Coordinates of C-alpha atoms in Angstrom, one line a residue:
Chain A
X17 CA 41.8 -10.8 7.1
X18 CA 41.2 -7.2 6.3
X19 CA 40.3 -6.6 2.6
X20 CA 41.8 -4.0 0.4
X21 CA 39.0 -1.4 0.9
X22 CA 39.1 -1.8 4.6
X23 CA 42.9 -1.3 4.7
X24 CA 42.5 1.9 2.6
X25 CA 39.6 3.2 4.7
X26 CA 41.6 2.6 8.0
X27 CA 44.6 4.3 6.4
X28 CA 42.6 7.2 5.3
X29 CA 41.0 7.8 8.7
X30 CA 44.2 7.1 10.7
X31 CA 45.5 10.2 12.6
X32 CA 42.4 12.4 11.9
X33 CA 41.6 14.8 14.8
X34 CA 38.6 13.7 16.9
X35 CA 36.7 17.0 16.9
X36 CA 33.0 16.8 16.0
X37 CA 32.5 17.3 12.3
X38 CA 36.2 16.7 11.4
X39 CA 36.8 16.8 7.6
X40 CA 37.5 13.4 5.9
X41 CA 39.8 12.9 2.9
X42 CA 37.0 11.5 0.6
X43 CA 33.5 12.0 2.1
X44 CA 30.5 10.5 0.3
X45 CA 28.0 12.3 2.5
X46 CA 28.5 15.8 4.0
X47 CA 25.9 17.5 6.2
X48 CA 25.8 21.2 7.2
X49 CA 23.9 22.9 10.0
X50 CA 21.1 20.3 10.0
X51 CA 18.3 21.1 12.5
X52 CA 15.1 19.3 13.3
X53 CA 12.7 20.7 16.0
X54 CA 9.7 18.9 17.4
X55 CA 7.8 21.8 19.0
X56 CA 10.2 23.1 21.7
X57 CA 12.5 20.2 21.5
X58 CA 15.5 20.4 19.2
X59 CA 16.0 16.7 18.3
X60 CA 18.8 17.2 15.8
X61 CA 21.3 20.1 15.6
X62 CA 24.3 18.9 13.7
X63 CA 26.8 21.6 12.7
X64 CA 28.9 19.6 10.4
X65 CA 29.3 15.9 9.6
X66 CA 31.2 14.0 7.0
X67 CA 31.1 10.3 6.2
X68 CA 34.1 8.7 4.6
X69 CA 33.7 6.7 1.4
X70 CA 34.5 3.0 1.7
X71 CA 34.4 3.2 5.5
X72 CA 32.1 1.5 8.0
X73 CA 30.9 4.4 10.2
X74 CA 29.0 3.8 13.4
X75 CA 26.6 6.5 14.8
X76 CA 26.3 5.9 18.5
X77 CA 24.8 7.8 21.4
X78 CA 22.5 7.4 24.4
X79 CA 18.7 7.0 23.9
X80 CA 17.1 10.2 22.6
X81 CA 20.4 11.5 21.1
X82 CA 18.7 12.0 17.8
X83 CA 20.6 9.4 15.8
X84 CA 17.5 7.9 14.2
X85 CA 16.1 11.3 13.5
X86 CA 19.3 12.4 11.8
X87 CA 19.1 9.2 9.8
X88 CA 15.5 9.9 8.8
X89 CA 16.5 13.4 7.8
X90 CA 19.5 12.4 5.7
X91 CA 17.5 9.6 3.9
X92 CA 14.5 11.9 3.2
X93 CA 12.0 10.3 5.5
X94 CA 11.7 13.5 7.6
X95 CA 12.0 17.1 6.6
X96 CA 14.7 19.2 8.2
X97 CA 13.8 22.7 9.6
X98 CA 17.2 23.9 8.5
X99 CA 20.5 22.8 6.9
X100 CA 21.7 21.1 3.8
X101 CA 23.5 18.0 2.9
X102 CA 25.3 16.7 -0.2
X103 CA 25.7 13.2 -1.5
X104 CA 28.6 12.7 -3.9
X105 CA 29.0 16.5 -4.0
X106 CA 25.4 17.0 -5.2
X107 CA 23.0 18.7 -2.8
X108 CA 20.2 16.3 -1.9
X109 CA 18.6 18.3 1.1
X110 CA 15.0 17.3 1.6
X111 CA 15.0 15.2 -1.5
X112 CA 12.2 12.5 -1.7
X113 CA 13.4 9.2 -0.3
X114 CA 12.7 7.2 -3.4
X115 CA 14.9 9.6 -5.5
X116 CA 17.7 9.2 -2.9
X117 CA 17.4 5.5 -3.1
X118 CA 17.7 5.6 -6.9
X119 CA 20.9 7.6 -6.6
X120 CA 22.3 4.8 -4.6
X121 CA 21.7 5.9 -1.0
X122 CA 19.6 3.2 0.5
X123 CA 18.4 2.7 4.1
X124 CA 16.9 0.0 6.3
X125 CA 14.7 0.6 9.4
X126 CA 15.0 0.0 13.0
X127 CA 11.7 -1.8 13.1
X128 CA 12.1 -4.2 10.1
X129 CA 9.7 -3.4 7.3
X130 CA 9.4 -6.7 5.6
X131 CA 6.4 -6.9 3.4
X132 CA 4.6 -9.6 5.3
X133 CA 1.9 -10.8 2.8
X134 CA 4.4 -11.0 -0.1
X135 CA 6.8 -13.8 -0.6
X136 CA 10.5 -13.4 0.3
X137 CA 11.3 -13.6 -3.4
X138 CA 8.8 -10.8 -4.3
X139 CA 10.3 -8.7 -1.5
X140 CA 13.7 -9.1 -3.1
X141 CA 12.4 -8.4 -6.6
X142 CA 10.8 -5.2 -5.5
X143 CA 14.3 -3.9 -4.7
X144 CA 15.6 -4.0 -8.3
X145 CA 15.6 -0.6 -9.9
X146 CA 14.6 0.6 -13.3
X147 CA 12.2 -2.2 -14.0
X148 CA 10.3 -1.8 -17.3
X149 CA 7.4 -3.7 -15.9
X150 CA 6.8 -1.1 -13.2
X151 CA 5.5 1.2 -15.8
X152 CA 1.7 0.7 -15.7
X153 CA 1.1 0.7 -19.4
X154 CA 4.0 -1.7 -20.2
X155 CA 3.2 -3.9 -17.3
X156 CA 0.3 -5.6 -19.3
X157 CA 2.8 -6.5 -22.1
X158 CA 4.9 -9.2 -20.5
X159 CA 7.3 -9.5 -23.4
X160 CA 8.6 -6.1 -22.5
X161 CA 9.7 -7.1 -19.1
X162 CA 10.1 -10.9 -19.0
X163 CA 13.8 -11.0 -19.7
X164 CA 14.5 -8.3 -17.1
X165 CA 12.4 -10.2 -14.6
X166 CA 14.5 -13.3 -15.2
X167 CA 17.7 -11.3 -14.5
X168 CA 16.2 -9.8 -11.4
X169 CA 15.1 -13.2 -10.1
X170 CA 18.7 -14.5 -10.8
X171 CA 20.3 -11.7 -8.8
X172 CA 17.7 -12.1 -6.0
X173 CA 18.4 -15.9 -5.8
X174 CA 22.1 -15.2 -5.5
X175 CA 21.6 -12.8 -2.7
X176 CA 19.1 -15.1 -0.9
X177 CA 21.7 -17.8 -1.0
X178 CA 24.3 -15.6 0.4
X179 CA 22.1 -14.5 3.3
X180 CA 20.9 -18.1 3.9
X181 CA 17.3 -17.4 2.9
X182 CA 17.1 -19.4 -0.3
X183 CA 15.0 -22.1 1.3
X184 CA 12.4 -19.5 2.3
X185 CA 12.1 -17.8 -1.1
X186 CA 8.5 -18.8 -1.7
X187 CA 7.3 -18.3 1.9
X188 CA 5.5 -15.1 3.0
X189 CA 8.0 -12.7 4.5
X190 CA 5.7 -12.5 7.5
X191 CA 6.5 -16.0 8.4
X192 CA 10.2 -15.2 8.9
X193 CA 11.8 -14.8 12.4
X194 CA 12.9 -11.4 13.6
X195 CA 16.5 -12.1 12.7
X196 CA 15.7 -13.5 9.3
X197 CA 13.7 -10.3 8.6
X198 CA 16.8 -8.3 9.3
X199 CA 18.7 -10.4 6.9
X200 CA 15.9 -10.1 4.3
X201 CA 15.9 -6.3 4.7
X202 CA 19.6 -6.1 4.2
X203 CA 19.5 -8.4 1.2
X204 CA 16.6 -6.4 -0.3
X205 CA 18.5 -3.2 0.1
X206 CA 21.4 -4.8 -1.8
X207 CA 19.2 -5.4 -4.7
X208 CA 19.5 -1.7 -5.5
X209 CA 23.3 -2.1 -5.7
X210 CA 23.7 0.9 -3.4
X211 CA 26.8 3.0 -3.1
X212 CA 25.9 4.0 0.5
X213 CA 23.9 1.8 2.7
X214 CA 22.4 3.2 6.0
X215 CA 21.5 0.6 8.5
X216 CA 19.3 1.7 11.4
X217 CA 20.0 -0.6 14.4
X218 CA 20.8 -3.8 12.3
X219 CA 21.4 -5.8 15.5
X220 CA 18.3 -4.9 17.4
X221 CA 16.6 -8.2 18.5
X222 CA 19.0 -10.5 16.8
X223 CA 20.4 -13.5 18.6
X224 CA 24.3 -13.8 19.2
X225 CA 24.8 -16.4 16.5
X226 CA 23.0 -14.4 13.9
X227 CA 24.9 -11.3 15.0
X228 CA 28.1 -12.8 13.9
X229 CA 26.8 -13.6 10.5
X230 CA 25.3 -10.1 10.1
X231 CA 28.7 -8.6 11.0
X232 CA 30.3 -10.7 8.3
X233 CA 27.7 -9.6 5.8
X234 CA 28.3 -5.9 6.7
X235 CA 32.1 -6.5 6.2
X236 CA 31.4 -8.2 2.8
X237 CA 29.2 -5.3 1.7
X238 CA 32.0 -2.9 2.3
X239 CA 34.4 -5.0 0.5
X240 CA 32.2 -4.9 -2.5
X241 CA 32.6 -1.1 -2.5
X242 CA 29.6 0.0 -0.6
X243 CA 30.0 2.6 2.1
X244 CA 28.2 1.6 5.3
X245 CA 26.8 3.9 8.0
X246 CA 24.8 2.4 10.8
X247 CA 23.2 3.4 14.0
X248 CA 23.7 0.9 16.9
X249 CA 23.6 0.4 20.5
X250 CA 25.5 -2.8 20.7
X251 CA 29.0 -1.7 21.7
X252 CA 30.6 -5.0 20.9
X253 CA 29.4 -4.7 17.3
X254 CA 30.6 -1.1 17.1
X255 CA 34.0 -2.1 18.2
X256 CA 34.2 -5.2 16.0
X257 CA 33.1 -3.8 12.7
X258 CA 33.4 0.0 12.5
X259 CA 36.3 2.0 11.3
X260 CA 35.1 5.3 12.5
X261 CA 32.6 6.2 15.2
X262 CA 30.4 9.4 15.4
X263 CA 29.0 10.0 18.8
X264 CA 25.7 12.0 19.2
X265 CA 24.1 13.3 22.5
X266 CA 21.2 15.7 22.8
X267 CA 21.0 16.2 19.0
X268 CA 24.6 17.2 18.5
X269 CA 27.8 15.4 17.5
X270 CA 29.9 15.5 20.5
X271 CA 32.9 13.4 19.4
X272 CA 34.3 11.3 16.6
X273 CA 37.2 9.0 16.3
X274 CA 38.3 5.4 15.8
X275 CA 36.4 2.9 18.0
X276 CA 39.2 2.7 20.6
X277 CA 39.8 6.4 20.9
X278 CA 36.1 7.1 21.2
X279 CA 35.6 4.5 24.0
X280 CA 38.2 6.3 26.1
X281 CA 37.0 9.8 25.2
X282 CA 36.0 11.8 28.2
X283 CA 33.1 13.6 26.3
X284 CA 31.6 10.2 25.4
X285 CA 31.9 8.8 28.9
X286 CA 30.2 12.0 30.2
X287 CA 27.5 11.7 27.6
X288 CA 26.7 8.2 28.6
X289 CA 27.3 8.3 32.3
X290 CA 26.8 11.9 33.2
X291 CA 29.7 14.4 33.7
X292 CA 29.9 13.9 37.5
X293 CA 29.4 10.1 37.6
X294 CA 32.6 9.4 39.4
X295 CA 32.4 12.3 42.0
X296 CA 30.9 12.2 45.4
X297 CA 27.6 14.0 45.8
X298 CA 29.4 16.5 48.1
X299 CA 27.2 19.5 47.4
X300 CA 24.1 17.6 48.3
X301 CA 25.9 16.0 51.3
X302 CA 26.8 19.5 52.6
X303 CA 23.4 20.7 52.2
X304 CA 22.1 17.8 54.1
X305 CA 24.6 18.4 57.0
X306 CA 23.7 22.0 57.0
X307 CA 20.0 21.2 57.2
X308 CA 20.7 19.0 60.3
X309 CA 22.6 21.6 62.0
X310 CA 19.9 24.1 61.5
Chain B
X89 CA -45.1 -19.6 -5.8
X90 CA -42.9 -22.5 -4.9
X91 CA -39.2 -23.1 -4.0
X92 CA -38.3 -23.5 -7.7
X93 CA -39.6 -20.0 -8.3
X94 CA -37.6 -18.7 -5.4
X95 CA -34.5 -20.3 -6.7
X96 CA -35.0 -19.0 -10.2
X97 CA -35.5 -15.5 -8.9
X98 CA -32.3 -15.8 -6.8
X99 CA -30.2 -17.1 -9.7
X100 CA -31.5 -14.5 -12.1
X101 CA -30.5 -11.7 -9.7
X102 CA -27.2 -13.3 -9.0
X103 CA -26.1 -13.0 -12.6
X104 CA -28.3 -10.1 -13.5
X105 CA -27.9 -6.4 -14.0
X106 CA -27.7 -5.5 -10.3
X107 CA -25.0 -8.1 -9.6
X108 CA -23.0 -6.8 -12.7
X109 CA -23.2 -3.2 -11.4
X110 CA -22.1 -4.1 -7.9
X111 CA -19.4 -6.5 -9.3
X112 CA -17.9 -3.8 -11.5
X113 CA -17.7 -1.3 -8.7
X114 CA -16.3 -4.0 -6.4
X115 CA -13.5 -4.9 -8.9
X116 CA -12.5 -1.3 -8.7
X117 CA -12.4 -1.4 -4.9
X118 CA -10.4 -4.6 -5.1
X119 CA -7.6 -2.7 -7.0
X120 CA -7.7 0.2 -4.6
X121 CA -8.3 -1.6 -1.3
X122 CA -7.5 -5.2 -1.9
X123 CA -4.2 -4.7 -3.7
X124 CA -3.0 -1.2 -2.9
X125 CA -4.6 -0.7 0.6
X126 CA -6.3 2.5 -0.3
X127 CA -9.4 3.1 1.7
X128 CA -12.0 4.4 -0.7
X129 CA -15.3 4.7 1.0
X130 CA -16.8 6.7 -1.8
X131 CA -16.8 4.4 -4.6
X132 CA -20.5 5.5 -5.1
X133 CA -19.3 8.9 -6.2
X134 CA -17.5 7.3 -9.2
X135 CA -20.6 5.3 -10.0
X136 CA -22.6 8.5 -9.8
X137 CA -20.2 10.2 -12.3
X138 CA -20.9 7.4 -14.7
X139 CA -24.6 7.5 -14.4
X140 CA -25.0 11.2 -14.4
X141 CA -22.5 11.5 -17.2
X142 CA -24.8 9.4 -19.4
X143 CA -28.0 11.1 -18.1
X144 CA -26.9 14.6 -18.5
X145 CA -25.1 14.3 -21.8
X146 CA -27.4 12.0 -23.6
X147 CA -30.8 13.4 -22.4
X148 CA -30.0 17.0 -21.7
X149 CA -27.4 17.7 -24.3
X150 CA -28.5 15.2 -26.9
X151 CA -25.0 13.7 -27.3
X152 CA -24.5 10.2 -28.6
X153 CA -24.1 7.5 -25.9
X154 CA -20.6 6.8 -27.0
X155 CA -19.4 10.3 -26.6
X156 CA -21.1 10.5 -23.3
X157 CA -19.3 7.4 -22.0
X158 CA -16.0 9.0 -23.0
X159 CA -16.9 12.1 -21.2
X160 CA -18.0 10.2 -18.1
X161 CA -14.6 8.3 -18.0
X162 CA -12.7 11.6 -18.4
X163 CA -14.7 13.1 -15.5
X164 CA -14.0 10.0 -13.4
X165 CA -10.2 10.5 -14.0
X166 CA -10.6 14.1 -13.0
X167 CA -12.5 13.2 -9.8
X168 CA -9.7 10.7 -8.9
X169 CA -7.1 13.5 -9.3
X170 CA -9.2 15.9 -7.2
X171 CA -9.4 13.4 -4.5
X172 CA -5.9 12.0 -4.8
X173 CA -3.7 15.1 -5.1
X174 CA -4.3 16.4 -1.7
X175 CA -4.8 13.1 0.2
X176 CA -2.4 10.5 -1.2
X177 CA 0.7 12.2 0.3
X178 CA -0.9 12.0 3.7
X179 CA -1.7 8.9 5.8
X180 CA -4.2 6.3 4.5
X181 CA -7.2 7.6 6.7
X182 CA -7.4 11.0 4.9
X183 CA -8.4 9.4 1.7
X184 CA -11.1 7.5 3.6
X185 CA -12.6 10.7 5.1
X186 CA -12.5 12.6 1.9
X187 CA -14.0 9.9 -0.3
X188 CA -16.9 9.2 2.1
X189 CA -17.7 12.9 2.2
X190 CA -17.4 13.2 -1.6
X191 CA -19.9 10.4 -2.0
X192 CA -22.5 12.4 0.0
X193 CA -21.7 15.7 -1.5
X194 CA -22.3 14.1 -5.0
X195 CA -25.7 12.8 -3.9
X196 CA -26.9 16.0 -2.2
X197 CA -25.5 18.1 -5.1
X198 CA -27.3 16.1 -7.8
X199 CA -30.4 16.2 -5.8
X200 CA -30.5 19.9 -5.4
X201 CA -29.1 21.1 -8.8
X202 CA -31.7 21.3 -11.5
X203 CA -29.1 21.0 -14.3
X204 CA -28.4 17.6 -12.9
X205 CA -32.1 16.6 -12.7
X206 CA -32.7 17.7 -9.2
X207 CA -34.7 15.4 -6.9
X208 CA -36.6 14.0 -9.8
X209 CA -33.4 12.6 -11.3
X210 CA -33.1 12.0 -15.1
X211 CA -35.2 9.6 -17.0
X212 CA -35.4 9.0 -20.8
X213 CA -34.1 6.7 -23.4
X214 CA -30.5 7.1 -22.6
X215 CA -29.5 3.5 -23.7
X216 CA -30.9 3.6 -27.1
X217 CA -27.6 3.8 -29.0
X218 CA -26.7 0.6 -27.0
X219 CA -29.9 -1.3 -27.5
X220 CA -29.8 -0.5 -31.3
X221 CA -26.9 -2.8 -31.6
X222 CA -28.8 -5.7 -30.0
X223 CA -28.1 -8.7 -32.2
X224 CA -30.7 -11.0 -30.6
X225 CA -33.8 -11.8 -32.7
X226 CA -36.9 -9.7 -32.2
X227 CA -38.9 -11.6 -29.6
X228 CA -40.4 -10.9 -26.1
X229 CA -38.7 -13.3 -23.8
X230 CA -35.6 -15.5 -24.0
X231 CA -35.7 -18.6 -22.0
X232 CA -32.7 -20.7 -20.7
X233 CA -34.1 -23.5 -18.7
X234 CA -36.0 -21.9 -15.8
X235 CA -34.4 -18.5 -16.4
X236 CA -35.7 -16.0 -18.7
X237 CA -34.8 -12.5 -19.8
X238 CA -36.3 -9.7 -21.9
X239 CA -34.5 -9.0 -25.1
X240 CA -32.9 -5.8 -23.7
X241 CA -31.9 -7.3 -20.3
X242 CA -30.2 -10.2 -22.2
X243 CA -28.2 -7.9 -24.2
X244 CA -27.1 -5.8 -21.1
X245 CA -26.3 -9.0 -19.2
X246 CA -24.3 -10.5 -22.1
X247 CA -22.2 -7.3 -22.7
X248 CA -21.9 -6.8 -18.9
X249 CA -20.3 -10.3 -18.4
X250 CA -18.0 -9.9 -21.5
X251 CA -16.8 -6.5 -20.2
X252 CA -16.2 -8.1 -16.8
X253 CA -14.3 -11.0 -18.3
X254 CA -12.0 -8.5 -20.1
X255 CA -11.5 -6.3 -17.0
X256 CA -10.8 -9.4 -14.9
X257 CA -8.1 -10.4 -17.5
X258 CA -6.7 -6.9 -17.4
X259 CA -6.6 -7.0 -13.4
X260 CA -4.8 -10.3 -13.6
X261 CA -2.3 -9.1 -16.1
X262 CA -1.6 -6.0 -14.1
X263 CA -1.4 -7.7 -10.7
X264 CA 1.1 -10.4 -11.7
X265 CA 3.5 -7.7 -13.2
X266 CA 6.2 -5.7 -11.4
X267 CA 3.7 -2.8 -11.4
X268 CA 1.2 -4.9 -9.3
X269 CA 4.1 -6.0 -7.0
X270 CA 4.7 -2.3 -6.1
X271 CA 0.9 -2.0 -5.3
X272 CA 1.1 -4.9 -2.9
X273 CA 4.2 -3.5 -1.5
X274 CA 2.4 -0.2 -0.8
X275 CA -0.4 -2.1 0.9
X276 CA 2.1 -3.8 3.2
X277 CA 4.4 -0.9 4.1
X278 CA 4.6 2.2 2.0
X279 CA 7.9 3.5 3.6
X280 CA 9.6 0.3 2.7
X281 CA 8.7 0.7 -0.9
X282 CA 9.9 4.3 -0.9
X283 CA 13.1 3.3 0.6
X284 CA 13.6 0.9 -2.3
X285 CA 13.4 3.8 -4.8
X286 CA 9.8 3.6 -6.0
X287 CA 7.5 6.6 -6.2
X288 CA 4.5 5.4 -4.2
X289 CA 2.5 8.6 -4.9
X290 CA 2.4 7.9 -8.6
X291 CA 1.3 4.2 -8.1
X292 CA -1.4 5.1 -5.6
X293 CA -2.7 7.7 -8.0
X294 CA -2.8 5.2 -10.8
X295 CA -4.6 2.6 -8.6
X296 CA -7.1 5.2 -7.6
X297 CA -7.8 6.3 -11.2
X298 CA -8.1 2.8 -12.4
X299 CA -10.4 1.6 -9.6
X300 CA -12.5 4.8 -10.1
X301 CA -12.9 4.0 -13.8
X302 CA -14.2 0.6 -12.9
X303 CA -16.8 2.4 -10.6
X304 CA -17.7 4.7 -13.3
X305 CA -18.3 1.9 -15.8
X306 CA -20.7 0.4 -13.2
X307 CA -22.6 3.7 -13.2
X308 CA -22.7 3.7 -17.0
X309 CA -24.2 0.2 -17.0
X310 CA -26.7 1.3 -14.4
X311 CA -27.9 4.2 -16.5
X312 CA -28.1 2.1 -19.6
X313 CA -29.9 -0.8 -18.0
X314 CA -32.4 1.2 -16.0
X315 CA -32.8 4.1 -18.5
X316 CA -33.1 6.4 -15.5
X317 CA -30.8 8.1 -13.0
X318 CA -32.2 8.8 -9.4
X319 CA -30.1 10.7 -6.9
X320 CA -31.4 8.6 -4.0
X321 CA -29.9 5.4 -5.5
X322 CA -26.4 6.8 -4.9
X323 CA -26.3 6.3 -1.1
X324 CA -23.3 5.3 1.0
X325 CA -24.7 1.8 1.5
X326 CA -23.7 1.0 -2.0
X327 CA -20.0 1.3 -1.2
X328 CA -20.4 -0.7 2.0
X329 CA -22.2 -3.5 0.1
X330 CA -19.3 -3.5 -2.3
X331 CA -16.9 -3.9 0.6
X332 CA -19.0 -6.7 1.9
X333 CA -18.9 -8.4 -1.5
X334 CA -15.1 -7.9 -1.7
X335 CA -14.4 -9.4 1.8
X336 CA -16.9 -12.2 1.3
X337 CA -15.2 -13.3 -2.0
X338 CA -11.6 -12.6 -0.9
X339 CA -9.8 -9.3 -1.3
X340 CA -6.7 -9.2 -3.5
X341 CA -7.9 -12.2 -5.4
X342 CA -8.8 -11.6 -9.1
X343 CA -12.0 -13.7 -8.8
X344 CA -12.9 -12.7 -5.4
X345 CA -15.4 -10.0 -6.4
X346 CA -17.1 -12.3 -8.9
X347 CA -17.7 -15.0 -6.4
X348 CA -18.7 -12.4 -3.7
X349 CA -21.1 -10.6 -5.9
X350 CA -22.9 -13.7 -7.1
X351 CA -23.2 -15.2 -3.6
X352 CA -24.3 -11.9 -2.0
X353 CA -27.0 -11.3 -4.5
X354 CA -28.2 -14.9 -4.5
X355 CA -28.4 -15.0 -0.7
X356 CA -30.1 -11.6 -0.5
X357 CA -32.8 -12.5 -3.0
X358 CA -33.2 -16.1 -1.9
X359 CA -33.7 -15.1 1.7
X360 CA -36.2 -12.5 0.7
X361 CA -38.3 -14.6 -1.6
X362 CA -38.1 -17.7 0.7
X363 CA -39.4 -15.7 3.6
X364 CA -42.2 -14.3 1.4
X365 CA -43.1 -17.8 0.5
X366 CA -43.2 -18.9 4.2
X367 CA -45.2 -15.9 5.2
X368 CA -47.8 -16.3 2.4
X369 CA -48.0 -19.9 3.0
X370 CA -48.8 -19.3 6.6
X371 CA -45.7 -21.1 8.1
X372 CA -44.4 -17.9 9.6
X373 CA -47.1 -15.9 11.3
X374 CA -45.1 -13.4 13.3
X375 CA -43.8 -11.5 10.3
X376 CA -45.6 -9.5 7.6
X377 CA -44.3 -9.3 4.1
X378 CA -43.2 -5.6 4.6
X379 CA -40.9 -6.6 7.4
X380 CA -39.0 -9.1 5.2
X381 CA -36.9 -6.3 3.4
X382 CA -35.1 -5.3 6.7
X383 CA -35.0 -8.9 8.0
X384 CA -32.9 -10.2 5.1
X385 CA -30.3 -7.6 5.9
X386 CA -30.2 -8.7 9.5
X387 CA -29.7 -12.3 8.4
X388 CA -27.0 -11.3 5.9
X389 CA -25.3 -9.3 8.7
X390 CA -25.4 -12.4 11.0
X391 CA -23.9 -14.4 8.1
X392 CA -21.2 -11.9 7.6
X393 CA -20.3 -12.0 11.3
X394 CA -20.0 -15.8 11.2
X395 CA -17.9 -15.4 8.1
X396 CA -15.5 -13.0 9.8
X397 CA -15.2 -15.3 12.7
X398 CA -14.7 -18.6 10.9
X399 CA -13.4 -17.4 7.5
X400 CA -12.0 -13.9 7.7
X401 CA -10.0 -14.4 4.5
X402 CA -13.1 -14.7 2.5
X403 CA -13.9 -17.6 0.2
X404 CA -10.9 -17.5 -2.0
X405 CA -8.4 -16.1 0.5
X406 CA -5.6 -17.8 2.2
X407 CA -6.0 -18.1 6.0
X408 CA -2.2 -18.2 6.6
X409 CA -1.9 -14.9 4.7
X410 CA -4.5 -13.1 6.8
X411 CA -2.9 -14.3 10.1
X412 CA 0.4 -12.7 9.1
X413 CA -1.3 -9.3 9.5
X414 CA -1.3 -9.5 13.3
X415 CA 2.5 -10.1 13.2

């Protein structure tokens, strides 16, 4: 059953051209001429990219395409050599990551960053923003933050129940399984009540049963009005859950489109399999024969 | 000399001035390293700021002790800022390198600069303002069972433990708060905390300043208790003993440093005095009393190795928690 927001997003994206960097009707995040070089290697060179509000956008591409680097740039964890990007129309190029997170643009990591020697509940509580008790001077006056702490704990408990982690609330996060850590990281990000959530390979190392529930969670997050952008290798997931797919190769965006159109796109097939994957190696063959004759 | 004397000596040291000095400095490290994961290998520099602050301002400038304490604490904050501003944005190792260098720079600078006492250090009645407040009746020794203290020592020890109790309370209050939660988060994974919208730079700076102030208080106590400041007491070993105490007691536990400091000083003095007893009594013939000083550190080292193998979490730590580190 598609929800309202999904229907709207699908309608808004329907019939858009599939050129790289195509303009969206209502973009939440717009990037221009973003470049990141590591020495002589240009890891990211994105001319233009827009991410539609309310949609689930997948960022795919072969290994080394620059997806994660692009993610790191947009979320402030890496500094771009060039370019600018806006979030909700406000320029946020090279803004510190914690400031971006407070504006509602929250990310997760490819290698889960659960805070091992803290309890699952403390991991969750850490996600809540604007806590009075996080001020060093007020922190020693518990009456200034106790009521807020209660409210934070209530929200955390709700989210933990939703993500099936309630029974683990008092365990150390380091004792969770890999899949549970992915769930925890997603739940923790939701504590910030983000407007845009960026998931870096949410399915990496997760078993098939848990994958299904992660997919449901991602759909639910969107139905609550959060825009989702994710990097993923798992094509089944991309097909299942995304409304729009952006394909990167060698640092550039090479194609965009709905999941079905992208999977049939010649540029995408070339990027993954090589442009001449279905041709005979005639040139080499000829050279070999010539060599034999000589 | 008998075993009772050995025990008395050891207990006196375990709750005495030296233990208090090391304990205060270690409580600072507990905030920096235990809770926040900041590697400060130059806690001795903060201690030196405290001691020299008192020595220079009370003896050379003739200021009151109280004004000098205030100045020393302000200088300590300035030192934290100088160390923290360039390094806390970088990876954790940079702070470690810079702090260990700073400790040595402080020692060598105070040793060679005459306005700071030079190699002679500073001696004089720098604790007078403090001892003038001593409420205990005028008498030479105060006896508590087998223990006995001079009037001044008793006053230092009592004030020392009261200050420690208050600072332990402060540490406990800070670490159970949402602010303390961010510090622990930084220790576990700084990037995760940043992705959750918290400024980690600010919190690391706060932890560095607070831990440094604890170290400076240790230095102030040192100057007041010994009434002298010697550059050669501010060696890097001090910081390493503090880490030993911290790990022995259990890092990131409010009472860890207390237990660590008491046990560390008890064992050090007990082993020393006990060996002296045996050597003088003729039980041990292959050692001379002058060799006992180094021997006790060898034995403490062996003890620590055993501790790391069989109880890496320290006395108050949680073994499960330490194991999670390996992932």
